[in-house]
Amino acid sequence: MNHNSNLSNNAKIDLLNVQAAMKGNQKAFEKLFLRYKDAIFYFLLRIVNNRTDAEDLTLECFGKAFRNIDQYSTKYAFSTWLFRIASNTSIDFIRKKNKSIIKLDTTDESNMGSTSIESKIPSPEQQIINEQNARYMRLKVSQLKDRYRILIELRYFKEYSYEEIAQEMNLPIGTIKAQLFRARKLLFMNIKNDEL
């Protein structure tokens, strides 16, 4: 991975964390998550205008970033790549909700990536790292109380809608949303406590 000398000091620190994360260092993932979770959340909140949706999309964005960390190019700051993922995640979300889409970025994407064709299939080493990251997240989720753990598993691992969760758990949607909000907060605190 070549270093880009045009990166700011913060971007260079991010790059070191990305490189460590690519090797399976969980603390590096935590540092990147804690550094950017608020910025990504507020970015998404401005787009979707709903706190619960923004929280869901924030977790989804980081999940995508960490699963695909091996596709990050050092030509650009990690934050640029992460916000691109957040932007694309929000567009997908809006499409799913059948709303009209406003183009968020007019940058010509052909100038953003490398011209070489790369396989999207992760290497065996990257697959192991991705599996380790997934196990880490499942471990953190498993440490939650059962009611919160079940909610997180249904929403993020099984990708149930709020309506499907409410039906599965025989609870009102409002209760599901409130408990998921609490579950996410507890999960964030659980991850943050690992860094201490």
mmCIF file of C-alpha atoms in Angstrom:
data_model
loop_
_atom_site.group_PDB
_atom_site.id
_atom_site.type_symbol
_atom_site.label_atom_id
_atom_site.label_comp_id
_atom_site.label_asym_id
_atom_site.label_seq_id
_atom_site.Cartn_x
_atom_site.Cartn_y
_atom_site.Cartn_z
ATOM 1 C CA MET A 1 0.000 0.000 0.000
ATOM 2 C CA ASN A 2 1.643 3.235 -1.131
ATOM 3 C CA HIS A 3 1.457 6.304 1.043
ATOM 4 C CA ASN A 4 0.038 9.473 -0.491
ATOM 5 C CA SER A 5 2.258 12.380 0.558
ATOM 6 C CA ASN A 6 -0.641 14.810 0.007
ATOM 7 C CA LEU A 7 -2.579 13.383 2.948
ATOM 8 C CA SER A 8 -3.064 15.504 6.073
ATOM 9 C CA ASN A 9 -1.597 14.356 9.388
ATOM 10 C CA ASN A 10 -5.016 13.078 10.496
ATOM 11 C CA ALA A 11 -5.399 11.180 7.226
ATOM 12 C CA LYS A 12 -1.952 9.638 7.727
ATOM 13 C CA ILE A 13 -2.983 8.477 11.221
ATOM 14 C CA ASP A 14 -6.142 7.019 9.672
ATOM 15 C CA LEU A 15 -3.998 5.263 7.080
ATOM 16 C CA LEU A 16 -1.941 3.597 9.809
ATOM 17 C CA ASN A 17 -5.167 2.445 11.474
ATOM 18 C CA VAL A 18 -6.523 1.174 8.142
ATOM 19 C CA GLN A 19 -3.337 -0.787 7.509
ATOM 20 C CA ALA A 20 -3.539 -2.286 11.003
ATOM 21 C CA ALA A 21 -7.247 -3.049 10.482
ATOM 22 C CA MET A 22 -6.445 -4.841 7.221
ATOM 23 C CA LYS A 23 -4.187 -7.120 9.250
ATOM 24 C CA GLY A 24 -7.020 -7.880 11.665
ATOM 25 C CA ASN A 25 -6.196 -5.421 14.463
ATOM 26 C CA GLN A 26 -9.541 -4.885 16.253
ATOM 27 C CA LYS A 27 -8.327 -1.814 18.163
ATOM 28 C CA ALA A 28 -7.612 -0.104 14.837
ATOM 29 C CA PHE A 29 -11.211 -0.771 13.731
ATOM 30 C CA GLU A 30 -12.459 0.644 17.018
ATOM 31 C CA LYS A 31 -10.345 3.797 16.612
ATOM 32 C CA LEU A 32 -11.700 4.404 13.112
ATOM 33 C CA PHE A 33 -15.260 3.723 14.248
ATOM 34 C CA LEU A 34 -15.035 6.019 17.274
ATOM 35 C CA ARG A 35 -13.316 8.756 15.275
ATOM 36 C CA TYR A 36 -15.951 8.910 12.526
ATOM 37 C CA LYS A 37 -19.235 7.575 13.937
ATOM 38 C CA ASP A 38 -20.594 11.008 14.941
ATOM 39 C CA ALA A 39 -19.579 12.712 11.687
ATOM 40 C CA ILE A 40 -21.121 9.914 9.617
ATOM 41 C CA PHE A 41 -24.266 9.937 11.767
ATOM 42 C CA TYR A 42 -24.832 13.694 11.335
ATOM 43 C CA PHE A 43 -24.035 13.500 7.621
ATOM 44 C CA LEU A 44 -26.671 10.779 7.216
ATOM 45 C CA LEU A 45 -29.132 12.578 9.498
ATOM 46 C CA ARG A 46 -29.036 15.627 7.200
ATOM 47 C CA ILE A 47 -29.902 13.364 4.276
ATOM 48 C CA VAL A 48 -32.610 11.110 5.749
ATOM 49 C CA ASN A 49 -33.916 13.565 8.363
ATOM 50 C CA ASN A 50 -34.703 10.788 10.841
ATOM 51 C CA ARG A 51 -32.511 9.885 13.831
ATOM 52 C CA THR A 52 -33.412 6.206 13.908
ATOM 53 C CA ASP A 53 -32.763 5.764 10.196
ATOM 54 C CA ALA A 54 -29.497 7.719 10.489
ATOM 55 C CA GLU A 55 -28.356 5.461 13.352
ATOM 56 C CA ASP A 56 -29.216 2.344 11.354
ATOM 57 C CA LEU A 57 -27.426 3.675 8.290
ATOM 58 C CA THR A 58 -24.374 4.640 10.356
ATOM 59 C CA LEU A 59 -23.953 1.047 11.512
ATOM 60 C CA GLU A 60 -24.614 -0.213 7.998
ATOM 61 C CA CYS A 61 -22.011 2.189 6.578
ATOM 62 C CA PHE A 62 -19.315 1.048 9.011
ATOM 63 C CA GLY A 63 -20.240 -2.565 8.402
ATOM 64 C CA LYS A 64 -19.745 -2.074 4.660
ATOM 65 C CA ALA A 65 -16.489 -0.178 5.195
ATOM 66 C CA PHE A 66 -15.008 -2.817 7.476
ATOM 67 C CA ARG A 67 -16.132 -5.725 5.285
ATOM 68 C CA ASN A 68 -14.557 -4.048 2.254
ATOM 69 C CA ILE A 69 -11.536 -2.399 3.886
ATOM 70 C CA ASP A 70 -9.257 -4.222 1.447
ATOM 71 C CA GLN A 71 -10.787 -2.160 -1.389
ATOM 72 C CA TYR A 72 -9.700 1.164 0.149
ATOM 73 C CA SER A 73 -7.195 3.063 -2.004
ATOM 74 C CA THR A 74 -4.540 5.220 -0.334
ATOM 75 C CA LYS A 75 -4.873 7.749 -3.158
ATOM 76 C CA TYR A 76 -7.574 9.365 -1.035
ATOM 77 C CA ALA A 77 -8.115 10.013 2.645
ATOM 78 C CA PHE A 78 -9.976 7.264 4.514
ATOM 79 C CA SER A 79 -12.621 9.839 5.458
ATOM 80 C CA THR A 80 -13.299 10.532 1.759
ATOM 81 C CA TRP A 81 -13.798 6.826 1.107
ATOM 82 C CA LEU A 82 -15.970 6.407 4.213
ATOM 83 C CA PHE A 83 -18.193 9.369 3.323
ATOM 84 C CA ARG A 84 -18.565 7.975 -0.206
ATOM 85 C CA ILE A 85 -19.832 4.732 1.350
ATOM 86 C CA ALA A 86 -22.195 6.731 3.578
ATOM 87 C CA SER A 87 -23.444 8.666 0.566
ATOM 88 C CA ASN A 88 -24.055 5.487 -1.434
ATOM 89 C CA THR A 89 -25.698 3.820 1.570
ATOM 90 C CA SER A 90 -28.096 6.747 1.955
ATOM 91 C CA ILE A 91 -28.920 6.692 -1.764
ATOM 92 C CA ASP A 92 -29.712 2.970 -1.558
ATOM 93 C CA PHE A 93 -31.867 3.618 1.501
ATOM 94 C CA ILE A 94 -33.794 6.407 -0.212
ATOM 95 C CA ARG A 95 -34.294 4.251 -3.299
ATOM 96 C CA LYS A 96 -35.681 1.484 -1.122
ATOM 97 C CA LYS A 97 -38.124 3.934 0.399
ATOM 98 C CA ASN A 98 -39.173 4.995 -3.127
ATOM 99 C CA LYS A 99 -38.380 8.649 -2.552
ATOM 100 C CA SER A 100 -37.030 10.996 -5.183
ATOM 101 C CA ILE A 101 -33.239 11.042 -5.219
ATOM 102 C CA ILE A 102 -31.118 14.146 -5.220
ATOM 103 C CA LYS A 103 -27.665 13.587 -6.604
ATOM 104 C CA LEU A 104 -25.379 14.120 -3.618
ATOM 105 C CA ASP A 105 -22.083 14.333 -5.431
ATOM 106 C CA THR A 106 -21.347 15.605 -8.922
ATOM 107 C CA THR A 107 -17.767 14.347 -8.928
ATOM 108 C CA ASP A 108 -16.931 12.202 -11.940
ATOM 109 C CA GLU A 109 -16.349 8.820 -10.341
ATOM 110 C CA SER A 110 -14.128 7.722 -13.202
ATOM 111 C CA ASN A 111 -11.499 10.104 -11.822
ATOM 112 C CA MET A 112 -11.806 8.685 -8.315
ATOM 113 C CA GLY A 113 -10.613 5.122 -8.761
ATOM 114 C CA SER A 114 -7.691 3.352 -10.271
ATOM 115 C CA THR A 115 -7.806 2.354 -13.908
ATOM 116 C CA SER A 116 -6.698 -1.191 -13.265
ATOM 117 C CA ILE A 117 -9.307 -3.900 -12.915
ATOM 118 C CA GLU A 118 -9.257 -5.514 -9.510
ATOM 119 C CA SER A 119 -11.082 -8.565 -8.319
ATOM 120 C CA LYS A 120 -13.865 -7.912 -5.827
ATOM 121 C CA ILE A 121 -13.287 -11.374 -4.381
ATOM 122 C CA PRO A 122 -11.307 -10.997 -1.151
ATOM 123 C CA SER A 123 -8.089 -12.931 -0.757
ATOM 124 C CA PRO A 124 -8.121 -15.889 1.655
ATOM 125 C CA GLU A 125 -6.243 -13.714 4.164
ATOM 126 C CA GLN A 126 -8.802 -10.910 3.795
ATOM 127 C CA GLN A 127 -11.645 -13.426 4.172
ATOM 128 C CA ILE A 128 -10.139 -14.537 7.490
ATOM 129 C CA ILE A 129 -9.828 -10.921 8.641
ATOM 130 C CA ASN A 130 -13.418 -10.195 7.581
ATOM 131 C CA GLU A 131 -14.570 -13.268 9.503
ATOM 132 C CA GLN A 132 -12.606 -12.092 12.562
ATOM 133 C CA ASN A 133 -14.286 -8.683 12.339
ATOM 134 C CA ALA A 134 -17.705 -10.298 12.041
ATOM 135 C CA ARG A 135 -16.929 -12.520 15.059
ATOM 136 C CA TYR A 136 -15.824 -9.435 17.014
ATOM 137 C CA MET A 137 -19.109 -7.641 16.264
ATOM 138 C CA ARG A 138 -21.116 -10.759 17.146
ATOM 139 C CA LEU A 139 -19.148 -11.042 20.394
ATOM 140 C CA LYS A 140 -19.941 -7.417 21.264
ATOM 141 C CA VAL A 141 -23.611 -7.997 20.438
ATOM 142 C CA SER A 142 -23.672 -11.231 22.471
ATOM 143 C CA GLN A 143 -22.570 -9.260 25.537
ATOM 144 C CA LEU A 144 -25.813 -7.263 25.482
ATOM 145 C CA LYS A 145 -28.868 -8.268 27.508
ATOM 146 C CA ASP A 146 -31.004 -10.791 25.629
ATOM 147 C CA ARG A 147 -33.751 -8.363 24.597
ATOM 148 C CA TYR A 148 -31.210 -5.947 23.080
ATOM 149 C CA ARG A 149 -29.135 -8.730 21.548
ATOM 150 C CA ILE A 150 -32.180 -10.208 19.824
ATOM 151 C CA LEU A 151 -33.191 -6.804 18.446
ATOM 152 C CA ILE A 152 -29.716 -6.117 17.038
ATOM 153 C CA GLU A 153 -29.517 -9.606 15.527
ATOM 154 C CA LEU A 154 -32.917 -9.302 13.865
ATOM 155 C CA ARG A 155 -32.305 -5.795 12.543
ATOM 156 C CA TYR A 156 -28.673 -6.006 11.412
ATOM 157 C CA PHE A 157 -27.784 -9.666 10.976
ATOM 158 C CA LYS A 158 -31.096 -10.913 9.600
ATOM 159 C CA GLU A 159 -32.015 -7.492 8.113
ATOM 160 C CA TYR A 160 -35.606 -7.510 9.353
ATOM 161 C CA SER A 161 -37.697 -4.361 8.929
ATOM 162 C CA TYR A 162 -39.136 -2.669 12.030
ATOM 163 C CA GLU A 163 -42.519 -4.113 11.111
ATOM 164 C CA GLU A 164 -41.114 -7.647 10.860
ATOM 165 C CA ILE A 165 -39.357 -7.288 14.225
ATOM 166 C CA ALA A 166 -42.550 -5.962 15.832
ATOM 167 C CA GLN A 167 -44.468 -8.918 14.437
ATOM 168 C CA GLU A 168 -41.791 -11.437 15.484
ATOM 169 C CA MET A 169 -41.583 -10.061 19.033
ATOM 170 C CA ASN A 170 -45.282 -9.201 19.342
ATOM 171 C CA LEU A 171 -44.493 -5.600 20.362
ATOM 172 C CA PRO A 172 -45.574 -2.206 18.973
ATOM 173 C CA ILE A 173 -43.232 -0.638 16.391
ATOM 174 C CA GLY A 174 -42.656 2.370 18.679
ATOM 175 C CA THR A 175 -41.381 0.063 21.419
ATOM 176 C CA ILE A 176 -39.122 -1.735 18.931
ATOM 177 C CA LYS A 177 -37.624 1.569 17.732
ATOM 178 C CA ALA A 178 -37.062 2.806 21.293
ATOM 179 C CA GLN A 179 -35.440 -0.452 22.382
ATOM 180 C CA LEU A 180 -33.269 -0.579 19.240
ATOM 181 C CA PHE A 181 -32.121 2.970 19.983
ATOM 182 C CA ARG A 182 -31.108 1.853 23.475
ATOM 183 C CA ALA A 183 -29.497 -1.323 22.097
ATOM 184 C CA ARG A 184 -27.362 0.703 19.665
ATOM 185 C CA LYS A 185 -26.253 3.047 22.441
ATOM 186 C CA LEU A 186 -25.262 0.078 24.609
ATOM 187 C CA LEU A 187 -23.402 -1.515 21.686
ATOM 188 C CA PHE A 188 -21.493 1.734 21.013
ATOM 189 C CA MET A 189 -20.582 1.967 24.715
ATOM 190 C CA ASN A 190 -19.495 -1.687 24.705
ATOM 191 C CA ILE A 191 -17.166 -1.057 21.750
ATOM 192 C CA LYS A 192 -15.876 2.194 23.250
ATOM 193 C CA ASN A 193 -15.105 0.487 26.581
ATOM 194 C CA ASP A 194 -12.820 -1.927 24.730
ATOM 195 C CA GLU A 195 -10.588 0.986 23.776
ATOM 196 C CA LEU A 196 -10.071 2.044 27.394
#
